Every structure is written in C-alpha cells, then in structure tokens.
Coordinates of C-alpha atoms and ligand atoms in Angstrom, one line a residue:
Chain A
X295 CA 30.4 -15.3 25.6
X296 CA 27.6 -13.8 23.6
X297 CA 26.9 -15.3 19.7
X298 CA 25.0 -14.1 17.3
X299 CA 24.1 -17.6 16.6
X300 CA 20.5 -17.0 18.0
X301 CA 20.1 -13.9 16.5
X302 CA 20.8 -14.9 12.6
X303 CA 19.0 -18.3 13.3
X304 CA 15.6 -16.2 13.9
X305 CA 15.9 -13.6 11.2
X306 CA 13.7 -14.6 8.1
X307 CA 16.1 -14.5 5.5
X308 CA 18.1 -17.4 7.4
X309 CA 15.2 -19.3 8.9
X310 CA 15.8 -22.8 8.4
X311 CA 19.6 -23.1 8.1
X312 CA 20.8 -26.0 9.7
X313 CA 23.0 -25.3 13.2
X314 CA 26.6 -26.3 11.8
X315 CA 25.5 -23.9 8.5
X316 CA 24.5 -21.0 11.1
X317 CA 28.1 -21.9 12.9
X318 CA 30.2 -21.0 9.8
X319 CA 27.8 -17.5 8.9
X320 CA 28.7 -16.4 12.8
X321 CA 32.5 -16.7 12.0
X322 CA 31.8 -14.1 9.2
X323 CA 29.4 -11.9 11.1
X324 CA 29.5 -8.8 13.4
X325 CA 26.8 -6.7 14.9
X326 CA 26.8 -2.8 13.8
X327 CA 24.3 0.5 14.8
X328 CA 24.0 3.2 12.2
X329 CA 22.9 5.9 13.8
X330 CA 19.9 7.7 11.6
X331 CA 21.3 10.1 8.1
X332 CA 24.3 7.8 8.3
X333 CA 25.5 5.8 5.4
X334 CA 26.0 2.0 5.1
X335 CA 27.5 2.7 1.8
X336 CA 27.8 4.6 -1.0
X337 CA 28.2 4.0 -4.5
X338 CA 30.7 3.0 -6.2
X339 CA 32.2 1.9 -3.1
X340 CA 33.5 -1.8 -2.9
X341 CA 30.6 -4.1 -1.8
X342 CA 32.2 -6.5 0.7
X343 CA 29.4 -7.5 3.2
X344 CA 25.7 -7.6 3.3
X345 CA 23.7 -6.8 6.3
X346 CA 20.9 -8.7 7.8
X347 CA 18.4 -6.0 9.5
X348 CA 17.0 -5.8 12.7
X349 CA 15.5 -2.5 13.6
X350 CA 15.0 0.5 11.9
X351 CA 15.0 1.3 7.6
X352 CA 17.5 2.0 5.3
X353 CA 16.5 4.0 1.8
X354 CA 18.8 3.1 -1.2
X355 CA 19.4 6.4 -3.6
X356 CA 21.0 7.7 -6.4
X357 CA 22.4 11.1 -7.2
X358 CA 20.5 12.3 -9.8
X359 CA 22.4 15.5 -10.5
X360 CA 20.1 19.0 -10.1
X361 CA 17.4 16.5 -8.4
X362 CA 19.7 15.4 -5.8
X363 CA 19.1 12.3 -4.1
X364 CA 16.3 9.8 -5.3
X365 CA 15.0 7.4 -3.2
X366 CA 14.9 3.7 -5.0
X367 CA 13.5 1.6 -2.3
X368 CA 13.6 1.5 1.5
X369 CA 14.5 -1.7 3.5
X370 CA 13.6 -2.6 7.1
X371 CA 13.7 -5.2 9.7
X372 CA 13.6 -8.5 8.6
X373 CA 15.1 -7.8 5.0
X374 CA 18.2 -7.9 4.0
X375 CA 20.3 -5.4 2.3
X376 CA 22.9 -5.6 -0.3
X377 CA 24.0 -8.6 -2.7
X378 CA 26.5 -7.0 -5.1
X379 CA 29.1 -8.7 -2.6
X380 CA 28.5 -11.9 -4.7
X381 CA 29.2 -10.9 -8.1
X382 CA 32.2 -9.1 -9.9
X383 CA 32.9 -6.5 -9.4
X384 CA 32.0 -6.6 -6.0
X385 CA 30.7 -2.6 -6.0
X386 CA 27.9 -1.1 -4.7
X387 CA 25.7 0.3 -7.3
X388 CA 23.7 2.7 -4.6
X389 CA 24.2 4.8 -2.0
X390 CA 22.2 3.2 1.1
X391 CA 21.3 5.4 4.4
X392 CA 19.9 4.9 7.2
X393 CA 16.9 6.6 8.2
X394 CA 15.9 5.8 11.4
X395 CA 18.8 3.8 14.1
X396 CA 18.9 1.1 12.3
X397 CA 20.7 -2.3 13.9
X398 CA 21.8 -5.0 12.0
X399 CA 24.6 -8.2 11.4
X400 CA 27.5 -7.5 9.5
X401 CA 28.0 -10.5 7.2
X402 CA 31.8 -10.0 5.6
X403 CA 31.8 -10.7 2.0
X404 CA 35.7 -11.9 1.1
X405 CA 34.8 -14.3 4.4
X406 CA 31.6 -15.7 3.1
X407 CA 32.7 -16.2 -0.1
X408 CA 35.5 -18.4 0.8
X409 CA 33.4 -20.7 2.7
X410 CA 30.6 -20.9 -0.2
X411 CA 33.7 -22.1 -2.3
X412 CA 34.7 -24.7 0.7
X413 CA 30.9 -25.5 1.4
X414 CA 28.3 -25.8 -2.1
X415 CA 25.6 -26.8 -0.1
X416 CA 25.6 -23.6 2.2
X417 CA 26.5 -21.7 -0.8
X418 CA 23.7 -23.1 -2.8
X419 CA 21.4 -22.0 0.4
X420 CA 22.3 -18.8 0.3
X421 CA 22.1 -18.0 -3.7
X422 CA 18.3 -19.6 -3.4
X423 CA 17.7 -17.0 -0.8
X424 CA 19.7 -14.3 -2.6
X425 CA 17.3 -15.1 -5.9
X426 CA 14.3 -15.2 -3.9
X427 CA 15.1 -11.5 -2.7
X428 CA 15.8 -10.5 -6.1
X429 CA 12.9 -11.9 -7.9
X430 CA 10.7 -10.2 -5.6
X431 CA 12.3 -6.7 -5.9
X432 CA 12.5 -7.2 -9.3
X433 CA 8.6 -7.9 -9.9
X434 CA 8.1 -4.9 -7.1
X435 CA 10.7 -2.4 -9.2
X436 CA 8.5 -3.8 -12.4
X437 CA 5.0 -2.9 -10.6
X438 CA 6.5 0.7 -9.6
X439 CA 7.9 0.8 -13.4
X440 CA 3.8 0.5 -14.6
X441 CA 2.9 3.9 -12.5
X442 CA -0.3 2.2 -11.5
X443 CA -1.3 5.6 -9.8
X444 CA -0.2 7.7 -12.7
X445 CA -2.9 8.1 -15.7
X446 CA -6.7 7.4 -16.1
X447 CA -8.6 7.5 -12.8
X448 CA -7.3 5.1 -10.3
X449 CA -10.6 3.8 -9.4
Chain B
X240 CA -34.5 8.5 -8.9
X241 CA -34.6 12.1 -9.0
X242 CA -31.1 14.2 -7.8
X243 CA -31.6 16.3 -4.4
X244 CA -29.5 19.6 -4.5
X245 CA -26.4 19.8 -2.0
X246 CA -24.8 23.0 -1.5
X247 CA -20.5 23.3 -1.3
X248 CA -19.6 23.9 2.4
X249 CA -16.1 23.3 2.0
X250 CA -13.5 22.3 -0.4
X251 CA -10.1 21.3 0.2
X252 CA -7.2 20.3 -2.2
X253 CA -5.5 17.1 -1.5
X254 CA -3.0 16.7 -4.0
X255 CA -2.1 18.1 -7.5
X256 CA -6.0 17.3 -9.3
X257 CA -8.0 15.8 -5.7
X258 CA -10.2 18.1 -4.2
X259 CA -12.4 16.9 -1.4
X260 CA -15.6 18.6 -1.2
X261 CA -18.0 18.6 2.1
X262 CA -21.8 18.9 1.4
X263 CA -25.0 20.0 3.2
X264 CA -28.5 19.2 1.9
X265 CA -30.4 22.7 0.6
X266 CA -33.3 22.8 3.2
X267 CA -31.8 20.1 5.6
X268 CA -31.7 17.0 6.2
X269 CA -29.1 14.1 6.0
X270 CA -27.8 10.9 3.9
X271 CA -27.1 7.6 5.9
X272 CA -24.3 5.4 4.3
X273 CA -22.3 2.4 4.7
X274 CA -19.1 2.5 4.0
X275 CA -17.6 2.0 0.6
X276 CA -21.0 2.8 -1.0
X277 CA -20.6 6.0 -3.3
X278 CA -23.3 8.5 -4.6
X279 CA -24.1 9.7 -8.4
X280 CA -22.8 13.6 -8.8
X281 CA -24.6 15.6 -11.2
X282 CA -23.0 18.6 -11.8
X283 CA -25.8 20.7 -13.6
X284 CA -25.2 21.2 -17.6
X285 CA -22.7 19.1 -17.5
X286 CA -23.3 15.5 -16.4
X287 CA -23.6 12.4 -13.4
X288 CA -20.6 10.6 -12.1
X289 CA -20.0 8.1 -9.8
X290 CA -17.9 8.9 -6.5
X291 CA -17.3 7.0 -2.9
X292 CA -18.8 8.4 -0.2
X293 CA -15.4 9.1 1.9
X294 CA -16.8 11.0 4.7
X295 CA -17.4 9.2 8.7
X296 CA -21.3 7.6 8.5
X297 CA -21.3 8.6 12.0
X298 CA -22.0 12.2 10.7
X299 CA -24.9 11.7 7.8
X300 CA -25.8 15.6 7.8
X301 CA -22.3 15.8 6.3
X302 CA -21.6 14.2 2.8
X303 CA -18.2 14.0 2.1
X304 CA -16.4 13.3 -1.6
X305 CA -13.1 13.0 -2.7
X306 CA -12.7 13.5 -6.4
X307 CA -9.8 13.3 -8.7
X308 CA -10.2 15.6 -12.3
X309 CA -9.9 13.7 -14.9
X310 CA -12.1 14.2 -17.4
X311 CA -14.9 17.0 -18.2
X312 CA -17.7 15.8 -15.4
X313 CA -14.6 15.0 -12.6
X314 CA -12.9 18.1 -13.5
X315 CA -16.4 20.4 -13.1
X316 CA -17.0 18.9 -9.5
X317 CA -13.4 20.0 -8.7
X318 CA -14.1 23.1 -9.7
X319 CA -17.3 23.6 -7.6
X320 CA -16.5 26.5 -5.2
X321 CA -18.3 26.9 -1.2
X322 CA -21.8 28.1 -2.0
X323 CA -22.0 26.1 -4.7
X324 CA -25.0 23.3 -5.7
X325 CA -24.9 20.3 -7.3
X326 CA -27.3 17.0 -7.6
X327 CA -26.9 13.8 -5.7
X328 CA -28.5 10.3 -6.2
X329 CA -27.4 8.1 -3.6
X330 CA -26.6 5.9 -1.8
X331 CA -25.6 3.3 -4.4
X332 CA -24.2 -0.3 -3.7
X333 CA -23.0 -2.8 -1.0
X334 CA -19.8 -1.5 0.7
X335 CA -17.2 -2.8 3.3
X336 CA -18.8 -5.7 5.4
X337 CA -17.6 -4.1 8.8
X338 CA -20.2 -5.8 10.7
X339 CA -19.3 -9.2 9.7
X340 CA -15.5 -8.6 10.4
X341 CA -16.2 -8.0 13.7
X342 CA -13.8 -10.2 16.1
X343 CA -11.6 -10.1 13.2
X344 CA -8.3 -8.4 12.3
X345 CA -9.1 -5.7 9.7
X346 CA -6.0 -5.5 6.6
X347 CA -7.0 -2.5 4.8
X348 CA -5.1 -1.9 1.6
X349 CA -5.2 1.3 -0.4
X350 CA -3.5 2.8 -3.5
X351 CA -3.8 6.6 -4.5
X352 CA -7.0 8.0 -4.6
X353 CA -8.5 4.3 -3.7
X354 CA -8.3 5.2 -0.2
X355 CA -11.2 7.8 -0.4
X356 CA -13.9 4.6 -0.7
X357 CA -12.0 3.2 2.6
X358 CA -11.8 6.1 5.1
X359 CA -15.6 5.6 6.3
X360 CA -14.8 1.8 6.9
X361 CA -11.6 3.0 9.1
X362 CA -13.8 5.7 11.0
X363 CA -16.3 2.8 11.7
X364 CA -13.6 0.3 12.5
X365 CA -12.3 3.4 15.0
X366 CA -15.7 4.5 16.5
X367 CA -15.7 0.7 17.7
X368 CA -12.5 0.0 18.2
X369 CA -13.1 -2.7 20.7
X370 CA -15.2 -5.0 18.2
X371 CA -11.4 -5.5 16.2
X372 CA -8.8 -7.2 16.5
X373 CA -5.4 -5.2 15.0
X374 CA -6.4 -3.0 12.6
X375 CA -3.6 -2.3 9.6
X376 CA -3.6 0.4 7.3
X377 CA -1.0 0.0 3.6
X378 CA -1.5 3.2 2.1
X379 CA 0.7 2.9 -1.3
X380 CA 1.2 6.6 -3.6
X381 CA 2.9 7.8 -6.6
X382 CA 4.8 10.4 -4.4
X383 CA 4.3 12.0 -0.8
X384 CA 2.6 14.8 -2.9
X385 CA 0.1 12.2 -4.1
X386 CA -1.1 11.4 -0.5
X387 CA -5.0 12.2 0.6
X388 CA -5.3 13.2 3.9
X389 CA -2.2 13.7 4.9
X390 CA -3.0 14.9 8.3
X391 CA -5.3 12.8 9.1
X392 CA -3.0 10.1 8.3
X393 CA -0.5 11.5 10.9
X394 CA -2.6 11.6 13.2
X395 CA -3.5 7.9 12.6
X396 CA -0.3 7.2 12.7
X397 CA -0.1 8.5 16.4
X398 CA -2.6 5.8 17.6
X399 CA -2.0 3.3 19.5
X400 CA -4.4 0.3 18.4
X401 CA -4.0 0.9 14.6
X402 CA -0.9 0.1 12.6
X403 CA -0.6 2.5 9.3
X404 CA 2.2 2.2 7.4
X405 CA 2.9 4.4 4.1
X406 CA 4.6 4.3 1.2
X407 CA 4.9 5.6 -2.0
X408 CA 6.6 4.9 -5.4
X409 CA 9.1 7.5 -6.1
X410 CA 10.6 10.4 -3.2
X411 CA 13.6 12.7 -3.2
X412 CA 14.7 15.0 0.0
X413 CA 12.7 15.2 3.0
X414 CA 10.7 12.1 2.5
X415 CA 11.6 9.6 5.7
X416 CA 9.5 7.2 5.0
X417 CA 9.0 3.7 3.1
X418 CA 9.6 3.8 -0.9
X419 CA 8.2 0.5 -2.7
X420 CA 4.7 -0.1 -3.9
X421 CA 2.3 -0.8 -1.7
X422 CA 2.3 -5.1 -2.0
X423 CA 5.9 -4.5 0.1
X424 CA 4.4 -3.5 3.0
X425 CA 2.3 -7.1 2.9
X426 CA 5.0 -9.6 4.1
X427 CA 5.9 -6.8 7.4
X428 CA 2.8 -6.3 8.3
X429 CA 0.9 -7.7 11.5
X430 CA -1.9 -9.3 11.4
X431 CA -2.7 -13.2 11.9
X432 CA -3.9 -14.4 8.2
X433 CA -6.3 -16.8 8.8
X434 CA -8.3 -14.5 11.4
X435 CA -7.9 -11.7 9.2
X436 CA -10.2 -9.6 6.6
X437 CA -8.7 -7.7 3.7
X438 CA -10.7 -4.9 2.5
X439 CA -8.4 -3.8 -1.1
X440 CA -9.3 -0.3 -3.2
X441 CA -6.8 1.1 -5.8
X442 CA -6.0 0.7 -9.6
X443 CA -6.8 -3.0 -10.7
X444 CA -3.4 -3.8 -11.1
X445 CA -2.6 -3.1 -7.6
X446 CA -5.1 -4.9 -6.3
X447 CA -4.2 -8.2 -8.3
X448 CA -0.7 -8.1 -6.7
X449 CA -2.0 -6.9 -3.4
X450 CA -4.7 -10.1 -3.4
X451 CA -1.6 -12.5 -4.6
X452 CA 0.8 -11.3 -1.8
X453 CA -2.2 -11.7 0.5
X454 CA -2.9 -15.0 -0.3
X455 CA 1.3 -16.0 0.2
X456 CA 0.7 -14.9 3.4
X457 CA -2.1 -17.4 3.9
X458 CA -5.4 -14.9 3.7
X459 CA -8.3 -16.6 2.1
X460 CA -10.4 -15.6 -1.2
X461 CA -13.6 -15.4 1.0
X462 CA -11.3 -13.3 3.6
X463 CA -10.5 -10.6 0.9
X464 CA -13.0 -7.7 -0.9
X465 CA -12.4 -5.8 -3.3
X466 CA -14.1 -2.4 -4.6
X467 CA -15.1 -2.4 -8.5
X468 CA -13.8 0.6 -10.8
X469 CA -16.5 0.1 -14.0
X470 CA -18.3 3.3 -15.9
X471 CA -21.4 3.7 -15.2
X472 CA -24.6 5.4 -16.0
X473 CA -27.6 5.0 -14.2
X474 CA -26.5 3.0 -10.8
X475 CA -29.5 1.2 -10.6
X476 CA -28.8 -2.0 -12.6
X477 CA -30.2 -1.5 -15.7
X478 CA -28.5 0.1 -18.3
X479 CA -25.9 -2.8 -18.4
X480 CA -23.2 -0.3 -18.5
X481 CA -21.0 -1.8 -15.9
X482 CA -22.2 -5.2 -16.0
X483 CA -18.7 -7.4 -15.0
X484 CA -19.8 -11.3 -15.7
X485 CA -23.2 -11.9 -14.6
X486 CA -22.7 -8.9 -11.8
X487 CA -23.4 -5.5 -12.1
X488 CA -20.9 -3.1 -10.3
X489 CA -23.6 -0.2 -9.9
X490 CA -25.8 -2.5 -7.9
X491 CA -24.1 -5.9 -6.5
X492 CA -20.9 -4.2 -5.8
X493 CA -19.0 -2.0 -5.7
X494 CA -17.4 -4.0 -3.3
X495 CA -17.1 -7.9 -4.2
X496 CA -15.8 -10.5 -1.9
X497 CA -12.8 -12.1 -4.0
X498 CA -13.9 -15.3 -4.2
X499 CA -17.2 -14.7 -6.0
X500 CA -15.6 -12.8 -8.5
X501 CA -11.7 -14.0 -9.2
X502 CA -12.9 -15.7 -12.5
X503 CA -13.7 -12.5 -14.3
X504 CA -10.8 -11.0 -12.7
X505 CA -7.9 -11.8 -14.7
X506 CA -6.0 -13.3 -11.8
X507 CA -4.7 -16.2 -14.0
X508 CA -2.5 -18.2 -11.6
X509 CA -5.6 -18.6 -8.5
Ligands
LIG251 C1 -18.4 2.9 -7.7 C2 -17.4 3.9 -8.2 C3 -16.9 4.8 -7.3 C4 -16.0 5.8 -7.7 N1 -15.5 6.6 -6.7 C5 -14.6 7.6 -7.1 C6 -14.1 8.5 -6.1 O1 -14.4 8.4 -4.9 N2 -13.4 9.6 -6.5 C7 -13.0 9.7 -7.9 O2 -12.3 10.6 -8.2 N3 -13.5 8.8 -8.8 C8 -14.3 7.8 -8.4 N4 -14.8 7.0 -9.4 C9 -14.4 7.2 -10.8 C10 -15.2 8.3 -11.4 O3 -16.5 7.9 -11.5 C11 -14.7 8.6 -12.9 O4 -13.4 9.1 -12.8 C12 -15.6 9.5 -13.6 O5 -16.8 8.8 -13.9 C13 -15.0 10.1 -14.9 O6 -15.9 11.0 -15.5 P1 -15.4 12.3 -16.3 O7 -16.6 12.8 -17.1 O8 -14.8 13.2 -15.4 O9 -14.3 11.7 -17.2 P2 -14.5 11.1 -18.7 O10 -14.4 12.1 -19.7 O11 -15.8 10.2 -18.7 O12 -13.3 10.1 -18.6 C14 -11.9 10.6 -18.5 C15 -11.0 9.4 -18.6 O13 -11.2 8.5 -17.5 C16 -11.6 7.2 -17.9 N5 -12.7 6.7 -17.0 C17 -13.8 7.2 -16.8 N6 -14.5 6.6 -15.8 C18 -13.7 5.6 -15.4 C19 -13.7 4.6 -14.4 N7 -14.8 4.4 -13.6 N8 -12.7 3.7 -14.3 C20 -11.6 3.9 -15.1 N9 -11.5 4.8 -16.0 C21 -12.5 5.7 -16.2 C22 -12.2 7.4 -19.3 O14 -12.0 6.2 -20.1 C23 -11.3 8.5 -19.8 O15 -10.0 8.0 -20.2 C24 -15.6 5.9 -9.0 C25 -16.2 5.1 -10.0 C26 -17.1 4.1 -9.6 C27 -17.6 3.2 -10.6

C-alpha cells in the first residue's frame, strides 16, 4: 500500500520530524488536486485542515466589494497553507484559490488536534513551525505595508 | 566633461510616470558601457540627472534610458518627444562585475524601476549564456501595472536556461501570478548559495531585506552587490554630493559589493 509517509517527510515545513511523529501526521492526512480557478476555501467557512503543497500556487483574497477580489498573497510548492485550524474559532478568514493545478496533503484539523492534545511534544513541533510561518508572513505583509515602490524615486 | 547632444529616436511608456527613451548620437557615433553604469542627462534649460544605462552594451550606437518622473529634471526627460535632443555625460561608475561571475550562478534581484540598471547585466549574462551557471531573475512591483518591460519579461520567461519569477505587492482580477514582496521569492528560488552571485537594485529598504534573506540562505557578503541611490551633481567625484562613508557613489559605485560597504548601510543585525 502507498503512504504518504515519504512524501510529508520531504516537504520543508515537516523536515526533520522524527518517523513515529511522521506516523501519527499520515493517519490525519489525505492527498487532494485542485484543479486551477478552484477554491480550497472560502471565507468564513470552517477551517478544519491545512494543506501542505506540492505543485502549483494558490492566491489568498478578499472580496472587496466594487473592487472585487484582491489578491493578499500567493502560496506555492513547499509552503504551507492555512493555520486558522488551530485557534477558535476554527474559520477561514480568506478565500484561497488555486491558480494553477495545484497538488497537495490534506492534513484534517479536528484529527490533528486531538493528537497534539495526546502528544505535546509533536504538538509543540508543529506550533514552532506554525510561528515560524507566521513571523515571516508577518514581516513580509509589514514590508508590503511600507509601499517601498510607492513614493520618491525608487532608485 | 562637456555634454554631447543625443537626439529622441523612440520613446515608450512603461508604466503610469516610466518612459523609456532610445537615443542616437547627432552626427554619429556610439557610447560603450558596462552594465549598471548610468549617464548624466541634461535636459537643456532645465538641468542634469543621473540615470542607468538600461539598454544591451552589445549595441553602443543605441543608448537606452529608463526614467521614472518625479521631480522637475525627471519629469522634462519624460516629456522629451522623437526628434528631440538632449545632453549626455557618460559613462559614469563601476557596474555589475559580470566578468568575474563567470562559472557562477547569477541571483539577480530587482524592485520597480531598479530593474532598469540590471537589464544590460541580463542581456550580457544572455549573449553568453554558456559562461553561467543558472541564471534567476526576482522581479518584485507595486502592481502588474508597475512592471517595466513587460514583454520582454514574457519573453524571458519563455527561456529555457533562465528562471524569472515575478511578483508584485498588491493585484486584483486577471493577475495569475505571485503576490508578496519580492524577498518571498528568495527561499523558492534555485540557485546553489555558496556558488552563487547576487547582483540587488531597488528601493534601499528592499534591498536590506533582500541581502538578509540572502544571507539565510547561505549567500556571502562578498557574493552580493548592490547599486547606490545617492543625489548627485557632477559624477566625477568632487563635489562631495553623494559621498556615502569614505566612498563616493558618482565614482566608486554605483554598484558596491556588500561587504565593503554594510557598515554604512544601516543593516544593524550583520
Ligand atoms: C547612479 C544613479 C542611477 C540612477 N538611475 C536612474 C534610472 O535609471 N532611472 C530613474 O528614473 N532614476 C534614476 N536615478 C534617480 C534619478 O537620478 C533621480 O530621480 C533624479 O535625480 C531626480 O531629479 P529631479 O530633478 O527629477 O527631481 P528632484 O526635484 O531633484 O527630486 C524629486 C524628489 O526625488 C527625490 N530624489 C531626487 N534624487 C533622488 C535619488 N537619487 N534618490 C532618492 N531620492 C531622490 C528628491 O528628494 C525629491 O523628493 C538614478 C540615480 C543615481 C544616483
């Protein structure tokens, strides 16, 4: 039978999880393809997975009404996308869509969190990763915030 | 050094306030240039500004600049029409060091209009392709209205031995491509970090967090070079007007290699 075992152990974001950690994420996990336009999820929605990417981009928006979508971000392979899964009230808080075929693990939420509860230390691995993501979108939304390319001459 | 008159072949907007003008010399002749060293403008009644060469040094009978309008001397260049002369002095400065990358891979890294200084380092690393090792291209702008060349940059994008990857700050509707600033596309992109050269141009801000995301993924300070905004008057080196430290812009740089100048460059945590 075919596991995803090898799969999540070479993707960045879980490089370096020990085998019997690796075991418990492949009980949680399924593979998906989202064909291009087609949305992971949309806002508002509840958040109860997060998805490890392989191929292809997914762009995060917001309805701005009489704008109409606004692209926040775009993720690709080797990034991970979505964390509102681990906090209250588990909803997403974008609308994500593929924009190429994108193929990626399914990590179910309600599954994972139950095993963090039974197992700190993998749960403490994965909220060092989570905060790791986070800080650095963070200082990237905060260099996008600046408009670097905005005023004055740029060089 | 006195100006030589350069008559308005062709001018093309690029975005919103970036024109890109192509010169020929009045009464022939040509300009040989590295790339990344730039030219003093001199719009006639008006005044001298600094601006990259972005044109191919392949093709010196052709001077090529891309100009953004944003003040009185910028915005008169922009509005230069085909028939049109103005004064050059030039060329100024030390550019890209394309010959010493050779057998290296080439990072180039470019943010709005900073990608005008870079585009005759690309067409040198492309006319000899074979010297190279991967050559990237991170293009990072405010929006996909914001990009120069866009055609050009499509057609890049169709190559096979050069990686260029886009992105820009802020897109709605048809936009498929990447939306982050341009230090995002670092950690993605290939190129093997101790064998690789960085060549950076953009808004000093971008640049610090391009140079800090370069050096997490294990690129030197001697690997990385940077091109110098700073006013400047006569480009000769001696009206002090953009000395930076002991250097002066107008005549050491524009283009520094990181190491010798990340003490006056405000990168507190290197
Ligand atoms: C080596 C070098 C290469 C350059 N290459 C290009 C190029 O290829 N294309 C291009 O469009 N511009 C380039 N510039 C910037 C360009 O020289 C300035 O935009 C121009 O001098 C502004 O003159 P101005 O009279 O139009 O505006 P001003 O009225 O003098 O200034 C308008 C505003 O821009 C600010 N400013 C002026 N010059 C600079 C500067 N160098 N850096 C930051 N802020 C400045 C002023 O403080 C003011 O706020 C380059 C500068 C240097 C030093």
């Amino acid at each position: 039978m075919h596991t995803l075992e090898p799969i999540l152990a070479e993707h960045p974001f879980l490089k370096g999880l020990r085998p019997a950690q690796l075991q418990v994420l492949v009980g949680c996990a399924s593979n998906v393809r989202l064909d291009a336009g087609q949305y992971v999820f949309r806002e508002g929605e509840e958040a109860n997975r997060f998805y490890i990417l392989r191929a292809g981009r997914v762009a995060l928006e917001v309805f701005v009404p009489g704008r109409g979508p606004v692209v926040i971000e775009t993720v690709g392979e080797g990034d991970v996308l979505g964390w509102s899964w681990l906090f209250p009230p588990y909803q997403w808080h974008f609308d994500a869509r593929a924009l190429d075929l994108t193929r990626a693990i399914a990590l179910d939420g309600d599954c994972l969190r139950r095993k963090c509860e039974e197992d700190h230390d993998l749960g403490y691995e994965l909220l060092k990763r989570f905060a790791q993501v986070i800080m650095h979108r963070l200082q990237a939304t905060r260099l996008q915030l600046l408009d670097v390319y905005g005023h004055a001459p740029a060089r | 050094m006195v100006p030589r008159p350069w008559r308005v072949l062709g001018r093309r907007q690029e975005t919103r306030d970036t024109f890109t003008l192509e010169l020929e010399p009045v009464g022939g002749g040509d300009m040989r240039f590295g790339p990344g060293q730039f030219n003093m403008l001199y719009v006639f009644g008006v005044g001298e500004v600094p601006i990259s060469i972005s044109g191919d040094p392949a093709r010196p009978a052709c001077l090529v600049h891309t100009v953004r309008a944003v003040g009185s001397v910028t915005a008169a260049v922009c509005r230069l029409r085909r028939g049109d002369v103005l004064g050059v002095r030039g060329p100024f400065g030390h550019g890209w060091p394309v010959a010493e990358a050779a057998g290296e891979d080439v990072v180039i890294v470019a943010g709005g209009i900073g990608l005008a200084p870079l585009r005759p380092a690309l067409y040198h690393l492309l006319a000899a392709r074979e010297k190279y090792g991967r050559v990237v291209l991170l293009y990072g702008a405010r929006t996909p209205q914001d990009l120069l060349y866009a055609r050009e940059i499509e057609r890049w994008r169709g190559r096979f031995d050069l990686d260029v990857q886009v992105t820009v700050d802020a897109a709605t509707g048809g936009w498929r491509g990447n939306v982050g600033v341009v230090t995002t596309l670092i950690p993605g992109a290939r190129f093997d970090p101790p064998h690789a050269v960085a060549l950076i141009c953009g808004p000093e801000v971008m640049m610090r967090f391009t140079i800090r995301e370069l050096q997490a993924r294990g690129v030197g300070p001697a690997r990385m070079f940077i091109s110098m905004e700073r006013n400047m008057q006569c480009a000769l080196g001696f009206c002090g007007h953009c000395q930076f430290g002991p250097a002066f812009v107008c005549r050491d740089g524009p283009v520094f290699r990181f190491d010798r100048i990340q003490g006056m460059f405000g990168v507190r945590e290197i």
